[in-house]
Amino acid sequence: MTVMHFIIFMLLFLGLDIALNLLTKKLIKFLGIDFLFLASWLAGINYGIIPGIVVATVLLAEHSLLHPSKSQFILFSFPAQLIAVLLGYFLGMNGFGISLVAYQIVNTGIMFATGGFGPLFVAFLVVNSLFNVIVYRVLLAVG
């Protein structure tokens, strides 16, 4: 893969994440429908660890800017992003389920540690997991 492919990949997911964030911020004011996990995981698979970390960092920054009231929790999720990148890199596409579960376990631990765990976070976990499973299945279907 070339640098240009990576830049296009990152810009595509950045644009999609901005669009989803703006849409959900206006309509349902709820986090969970985003590409923080999936883009980082796919970048780890397709481009490697360092490019995956770059994608994760860019999307975390964008997500935090669009959701300033929750930015501390978003930024604290960086270790979960690293897990997504690493598991993507080492397990590949077949490791989706393990990667998503590990990502959500790390996120849950972070939320417990930072005081962000509660009913809204549980709802976030459910919506976020469902969203990622749906997008993953679409990716598999289109090949």
Coordinates of N, CA and C in Angstrom, one line a residue:
M1 N 0.8 -1.2 0.0 CA 0.0 0.0 0.0 C 0.9 1.2 0.0
T2 N 0.5 2.2 -0.7 CA 1.3 3.4 -0.8 C 0.8 4.5 0.2
V3 N 1.6 5.5 0.3 CA 1.3 6.6 1.2 C 0.0 7.2 0.8
M4 N -0.2 7.4 -0.5 CA -1.4 8.0 -1.1 C -2.7 7.2 -0.7
H5 N -2.6 5.8 -0.7 CA -3.7 5.0 -0.3 C -4.0 5.3 1.2
F6 N -3.0 5.4 2.0 CA -3.2 5.6 3.4 C -3.8 7.0 3.7
I7 N -3.4 8.0 3.0 CA -4.0 9.3 3.1 C -5.4 9.3 2.7
I8 N -5.7 8.7 1.6 CA -7.1 8.6 1.1 C -8.0 7.8 2.2
F9 N -7.4 6.7 2.7 CA -8.1 6.0 3.8 C -8.4 6.9 5.0
M10 N -7.4 7.6 5.4 CA -7.6 8.4 6.6 C -8.6 9.5 6.3
L11 N -8.5 10.2 5.2 CA -9.4 11.3 4.9 C -10.8 10.8 4.7
L12 N -11.0 9.6 4.1 CA -12.3 9.0 4.0 C -13.0 8.7 5.3
F13 N -12.2 8.1 6.2 CA -12.8 7.8 7.5 C -13.0 9.1 8.4
L14 N -12.1 10.1 8.2 CA -12.3 11.3 8.9 C -13.5 12.0 8.4
G15 N -13.7 12.0 7.1 CA -15.0 12.6 6.6 C -16.2 11.9 7.0
L16 N -16.2 10.6 7.0 CA -17.3 9.8 7.4 C -17.6 10.0 8.9
D17 N -16.6 10.1 9.7 CA -16.8 10.3 11.1 C -17.3 11.7 11.4
I18 N -16.8 12.7 10.7 CA -17.3 14.0 10.9 C -18.8 14.1 10.6
A19 N -19.1 13.5 9.4 CA -20.6 13.5 9.0 C -21.4 12.8 10.0
L20 N -21.0 11.6 10.5 CA -21.8 10.9 11.5 C -21.9 11.7 12.8
N21 N -20.8 12.3 13.2 CA -20.8 13.0 14.4 C -21.8 14.2 14.3
L22 N -21.7 14.9 13.2 CA -22.6 16.1 13.1 C -24.1 15.7 13.0
L23 N -24.3 14.6 12.3 CA -25.7 14.1 12.2 C -26.2 13.6 13.5
T24 N -25.4 12.8 14.2 CA -25.9 12.3 15.5 C -26.0 13.4 16.6
K25 N -25.1 14.3 16.5 CA -25.1 15.4 17.4 C -26.4 16.3 17.3
K26 N -26.8 16.4 16.1 CA -28.0 17.2 15.8 C -29.3 16.4 16.1
L27 N -29.3 15.2 15.7 CA -30.6 14.4 15.7 C -30.8 13.7 17.0
I28 N -29.8 13.0 17.5 CA -30.0 12.1 18.7 C -29.1 12.4 19.9
K29 N -28.2 13.3 19.7 CA -27.3 13.7 20.8 C -26.7 12.6 21.6
F30 N -26.2 11.6 20.8 CA -25.8 10.3 21.5 C -24.5 9.8 20.8
L31 N -23.6 9.5 21.6 CA -22.3 8.9 21.1 C -22.5 7.4 20.8
G32 N -21.7 6.9 20.0 CA -21.7 5.4 19.8 C -21.7 5.1 18.3
I33 N -22.2 6.0 17.5 CA -22.2 5.7 16.1 C -21.0 6.5 15.5
D34 N -19.8 5.8 15.4 CA -18.6 6.5 15.0 C -17.7 5.4 14.4
F35 N -16.5 5.9 13.9 CA -15.6 5.0 13.3 C -14.3 4.9 14.1
L36 N -14.3 5.3 15.4 CA -13.1 5.2 16.2 C -12.5 3.8 16.3
F37 N -13.3 2.8 16.5 CA -12.8 1.5 16.5 C -12.4 1.0 15.1
L38 N -13.4 1.0 14.3 CA -13.3 0.3 13.0 C -12.1 0.9 12.1
A39 N -12.0 2.2 12.0 CA -11.0 2.8 11.2 C -9.6 2.5 11.8
S40 N -9.5 2.6 13.1 CA -8.2 2.2 13.7 C -7.8 0.8 13.5
W41 N -8.8 -0.1 13.7 CA -8.6 -1.5 13.5 C -8.2 -1.8 12.0
L42 N -9.0 -1.3 11.1 CA -8.7 -1.5 9.7 C -7.3 -0.9 9.3
A43 N -7.0 0.2 9.8 CA -5.6 0.8 9.5 C -4.5 -0.1 10.0
G44 N -4.7 -0.7 11.2 CA -3.7 -1.7 11.7 C -3.6 -2.8 10.8
I45 N -4.7 -3.3 10.2 CA -4.7 -4.5 9.3 C -4.0 -4.1 8.0
N46 N -4.4 -2.9 7.4 CA -4.0 -2.6 6.1 C -2.6 -1.8 6.0
Y47 N -2.3 -1.1 7.0 CA -1.1 -0.2 6.9 C -0.1 -0.4 8.0
G48 N -0.4 -1.1 9.1 CA 0.5 -1.3 10.1 C 0.2 -0.5 11.4
I49 N 1.1 -0.7 12.4 CA 0.9 -0.1 13.7 C 1.0 1.4 13.7
I50 N 2.1 1.9 13.2 CA 2.3 3.4 13.3 C 1.2 4.1 12.5
P51 N 0.9 3.8 11.3 CA -0.2 4.4 10.6 C -1.6 4.2 11.3
G52 N -1.8 3.1 11.9 CA -3.0 2.9 12.7 C -3.1 3.8 13.8
I53 N -2.0 4.0 14.5 CA -2.0 5.0 15.6 C -2.2 6.4 15.1
V54 N -1.7 6.7 14.0 CA -2.0 8.1 13.4 C -3.5 8.2 13.1
V55 N -4.1 7.2 12.5 CA -5.6 7.3 12.3 C -6.3 7.4 13.6
A56 N -6.0 6.6 14.6 CA -6.6 6.7 15.9 C -6.5 8.1 16.5
T57 N -5.3 8.7 16.4 CA -5.1 10.0 17.0 C -5.9 11.1 16.3
V58 N -5.9 11.0 15.0 CA -6.6 12.0 14.2 C -8.1 11.9 14.5
L59 N -8.7 10.7 14.5 CA -10.1 10.5 14.8 C -10.5 10.9 16.3
L60 N -9.6 10.6 17.2 CA -9.9 11.0 18.6 C -9.9 12.5 18.7
A61 N -8.9 13.2 18.1 CA -8.9 14.6 18.1 C -10.2 15.2 17.5
E62 N -10.6 14.7 16.3 CA -11.8 15.2 15.7 C -13.0 14.9 16.5
H63 N -13.1 13.8 17.1 CA -14.3 13.4 17.9 C -14.3 14.3 19.1
S64 N -13.2 14.6 19.7 CA -13.1 15.4 20.9 C -13.6 16.8 20.6
L65 N -13.1 17.3 19.5 CA -13.5 18.7 19.1 C -15.0 18.8 18.8
L66 N -15.6 17.8 18.3 CA -17.0 17.9 18.0 C -17.9 17.5 19.2
H67 N -17.3 17.0 20.2 CA -18.0 16.6 21.5 C -17.3 17.1 22.7
P68 N -17.1 18.5 22.8 CA -16.2 19.0 23.9 C -16.7 18.6 25.3
S69 N -18.0 18.4 25.5 CA -18.4 18.1 26.9 C -18.0 16.6 27.3
K70 N -17.7 15.8 26.3 CA -17.3 14.4 26.6 C -15.9 14.2 26.2
S71 N -15.1 15.3 25.9 CA -13.8 15.1 25.3 C -12.8 14.4 26.2
Q72 N -12.9 14.6 27.6 CA -12.0 13.9 28.5 C -12.2 12.4 28.4
F73 N -13.4 11.9 28.3 CA -13.6 10.5 28.2 C -13.2 10.0 26.8
I74 N -13.4 10.8 25.8 CA -13.0 10.3 24.4 C -11.5 10.2 24.4
L75 N -10.8 11.2 24.9 CA -9.3 11.2 24.9 C -8.8 10.0 25.8
F76 N -9.4 9.8 26.9 CA -9.0 8.7 27.7 C -9.1 7.3 27.0
S77 N -9.9 7.2 26.0 CA -10.1 6.0 25.3 C -8.9 5.6 24.4
F78 N -7.8 6.4 24.4 CA -6.7 6.1 23.5 C -6.1 4.7 23.7
P79 N -6.0 4.2 24.9 CA -5.5 2.8 25.1 C -6.4 1.8 24.3
A80 N -7.7 2.0 24.3 CA -8.6 1.1 23.6 C -8.3 1.2 22.1
Q81 N -8.0 2.4 21.6 CA -7.7 2.6 20.2 C -6.4 1.8 19.9
L82 N -5.4 1.9 20.8 CA -4.2 1.1 20.6 C -4.4 -0.4 20.5
I83 N -5.3 -0.9 21.3 CA -5.7 -2.3 21.3 C -6.3 -2.6 19.9
A84 N -7.2 -1.8 19.4 CA -7.8 -2.0 18.1 C -6.7 -2.1 17.0
V85 N -5.8 -1.1 17.0 CA -4.7 -1.1 16.0 C -3.9 -2.4 16.1
L86 N -3.4 -2.7 17.3 CA -2.6 -3.9 17.5 C -3.3 -5.2 17.2
L87 N -4.5 -5.4 17.6 CA -5.2 -6.6 17.3 C -5.5 -6.7 15.8
G88 N -5.8 -5.5 15.2 CA -6.0 -5.5 13.7 C -4.7 -6.0 13.0
Y89 N -3.6 -5.4 13.5 CA -2.3 -5.8 12.8 C -2.0 -7.3 13.0
F90 N -2.2 -7.8 14.2 CA -1.8 -9.1 14.5 C -2.8 -10.2 14.2
L91 N -4.1 -9.9 14.2 CA -5.1 -10.9 14.0 C -5.8 -10.8 12.6
G92 N -5.7 -9.6 12.0 CA -6.3 -9.4 10.7 C -7.9 -9.4 10.8
M93 N -8.5 -9.6 9.6 CA -9.9 -9.5 9.5 C -10.7 -10.5 10.3
N94 N -10.1 -11.7 10.4 CA -10.7 -12.8 11.1 C -10.8 -12.5 12.6
G95 N -10.0 -11.6 13.1 CA -10.0 -11.2 14.5 C -11.0 -10.1 14.9
F96 N -12.0 -9.9 14.1 CA -12.9 -8.8 14.4 C -13.5 -8.9 15.7
G97 N -14.2 -10.1 16.0 CA -14.9 -10.3 17.2 C -14.0 -10.1 18.5
I98 N -12.9 -10.7 18.5 CA -12.0 -10.6 19.6 C -11.5 -9.2 19.8
S99 N -11.2 -8.5 18.7 CA -10.8 -7.1 18.7 C -11.8 -6.2 19.3
L100 N -13.1 -6.4 18.8 CA -14.2 -5.5 19.3 C -14.4 -5.7 20.8
V101 N -14.4 -7.0 21.2 CA -14.6 -7.3 22.6 C -13.5 -6.7 23.5
A102 N -12.3 -6.9 23.1 CA -11.1 -6.4 23.8 C -11.2 -4.8 23.9
Y103 N -11.6 -4.2 22.8 CA -11.7 -2.7 22.7 C -12.8 -2.3 23.7
Q104 N -13.9 -3.0 23.8 CA -15.0 -2.5 24.7 C -14.6 -2.8 26.1
I105 N -13.9 -3.9 26.4 CA -13.5 -4.2 27.8 C -12.5 -3.1 28.2
V106 N -11.6 -2.7 27.4 CA -10.6 -1.7 27.8 C -11.4 -0.3 28.0
N107 N -12.3 0.0 27.1 CA -13.1 1.2 27.3 C -13.9 1.2 28.6
T108 N -14.5 0.0 28.9 CA -15.3 -0.1 30.1 C -14.4 0.1 31.3
G109 N -13.2 -0.5 31.3 CA -12.2 -0.3 32.4 C -11.8 1.2 32.6
I110 N -11.6 1.8 31.5 CA -11.3 3.3 31.5 C -12.4 4.1 32.1
M111 N -13.6 3.8 31.7 CA -14.8 4.5 32.2 C -15.0 4.3 33.7
F112 N -14.8 3.1 34.1 CA -14.8 2.8 35.6 C -13.8 3.6 36.3
A113 N -12.6 3.7 35.8 CA -11.5 4.4 36.4 C -11.7 5.9 36.4
T114 N -12.4 6.4 35.4 CA -12.5 7.9 35.3 C -13.9 8.4 35.7
G115 N -14.7 7.5 36.2 CA -16.0 8.0 36.7 C -17.0 8.1 35.6
G116 N -16.8 7.6 34.4 CA -17.7 7.8 33.3 C -18.6 6.6 33.1
F117 N -18.6 5.6 33.9 CA -19.4 4.4 33.8 C -20.8 4.7 34.3
G118 N -21.8 4.4 33.6 CA -23.2 4.5 34.0 C -24.1 4.1 32.9
P119 N -25.4 4.3 33.1 CA -26.4 3.9 32.1 C -26.2 4.4 30.7
L120 N -25.7 5.6 30.6 CA -25.4 6.2 29.2 C -24.3 5.5 28.6
F121 N -23.3 5.1 29.4 CA -22.1 4.4 28.8 C -22.5 3.0 28.4
V122 N -23.4 2.4 29.2 CA -23.9 1.0 28.8 C -24.6 1.1 27.4
A123 N -25.4 2.1 27.3 CA -26.2 2.3 26.0 C -25.2 2.6 24.9
F124 N -24.1 3.4 25.2 CA -23.1 3.6 24.2 C -22.4 2.3 23.8
L125 N -22.1 1.4 24.7 CA -21.5 0.2 24.4 C -22.3 -0.7 23.4
V126 N -23.6 -0.7 23.7 CA -24.6 -1.5 22.9 C -24.6 -0.9 21.5
V127 N -24.9 0.4 21.4 CA -25.0 1.0 20.1 C -23.7 0.9 19.3
N128 N -22.6 1.2 20.0 CA -21.3 1.2 19.3 C -21.0 -0.2 18.8
S129 N -21.2 -1.2 19.6 CA -20.9 -2.6 19.2 C -21.8 -3.0 18.0
L130 N -23.1 -2.7 18.1 CA -24.0 -3.0 17.0 C -23.6 -2.3 15.7
F131 N -23.3 -1.0 15.8 CA -22.8 -0.2 14.7 C -21.6 -0.9 14.0
N132 N -20.6 -1.2 14.8 CA -19.4 -1.8 14.3 C -19.6 -3.2 13.7
V133 N -20.5 -4.0 14.3 CA -20.8 -5.3 13.7 C -21.5 -5.1 12.3
I134 N -22.5 -4.2 12.3 CA -23.2 -3.9 11.0 C -22.2 -3.5 9.9
V135 N -21.3 -2.5 10.2 CA -20.4 -2.0 9.2 C -19.4 -3.1 8.8
Y136 N -19.0 -3.9 9.8 CA -18.1 -5.0 9.4 C -18.7 -6.0 8.5
R137 N -20.0 -6.3 8.8 CA -20.7 -7.3 7.9 C -20.9 -6.7 6.5
V138 N -21.1 -5.4 6.4 CA -21.3 -4.8 5.1 C -19.9 -4.8 4.4
L139 N -18.8 -4.6 5.1 CA -17.5 -4.7 4.5 C -17.2 -6.1 3.9
L140 N -17.6 -7.1 4.7 CA -17.4 -8.5 4.2 C -18.3 -8.8 3.0
A141 N -19.5 -8.2 3.0 CA -20.4 -8.5 1.9 C -19.9 -7.9 0.6
V142 N -19.3 -6.7 0.7 CA -18.9 -6.0 -0.6 C -17.5 -6.5 -0.9
G143 N -16.8 -7.2 -0.1 CA -15.6 -7.8 -0.4 C -14.4 -7.0 -0.2

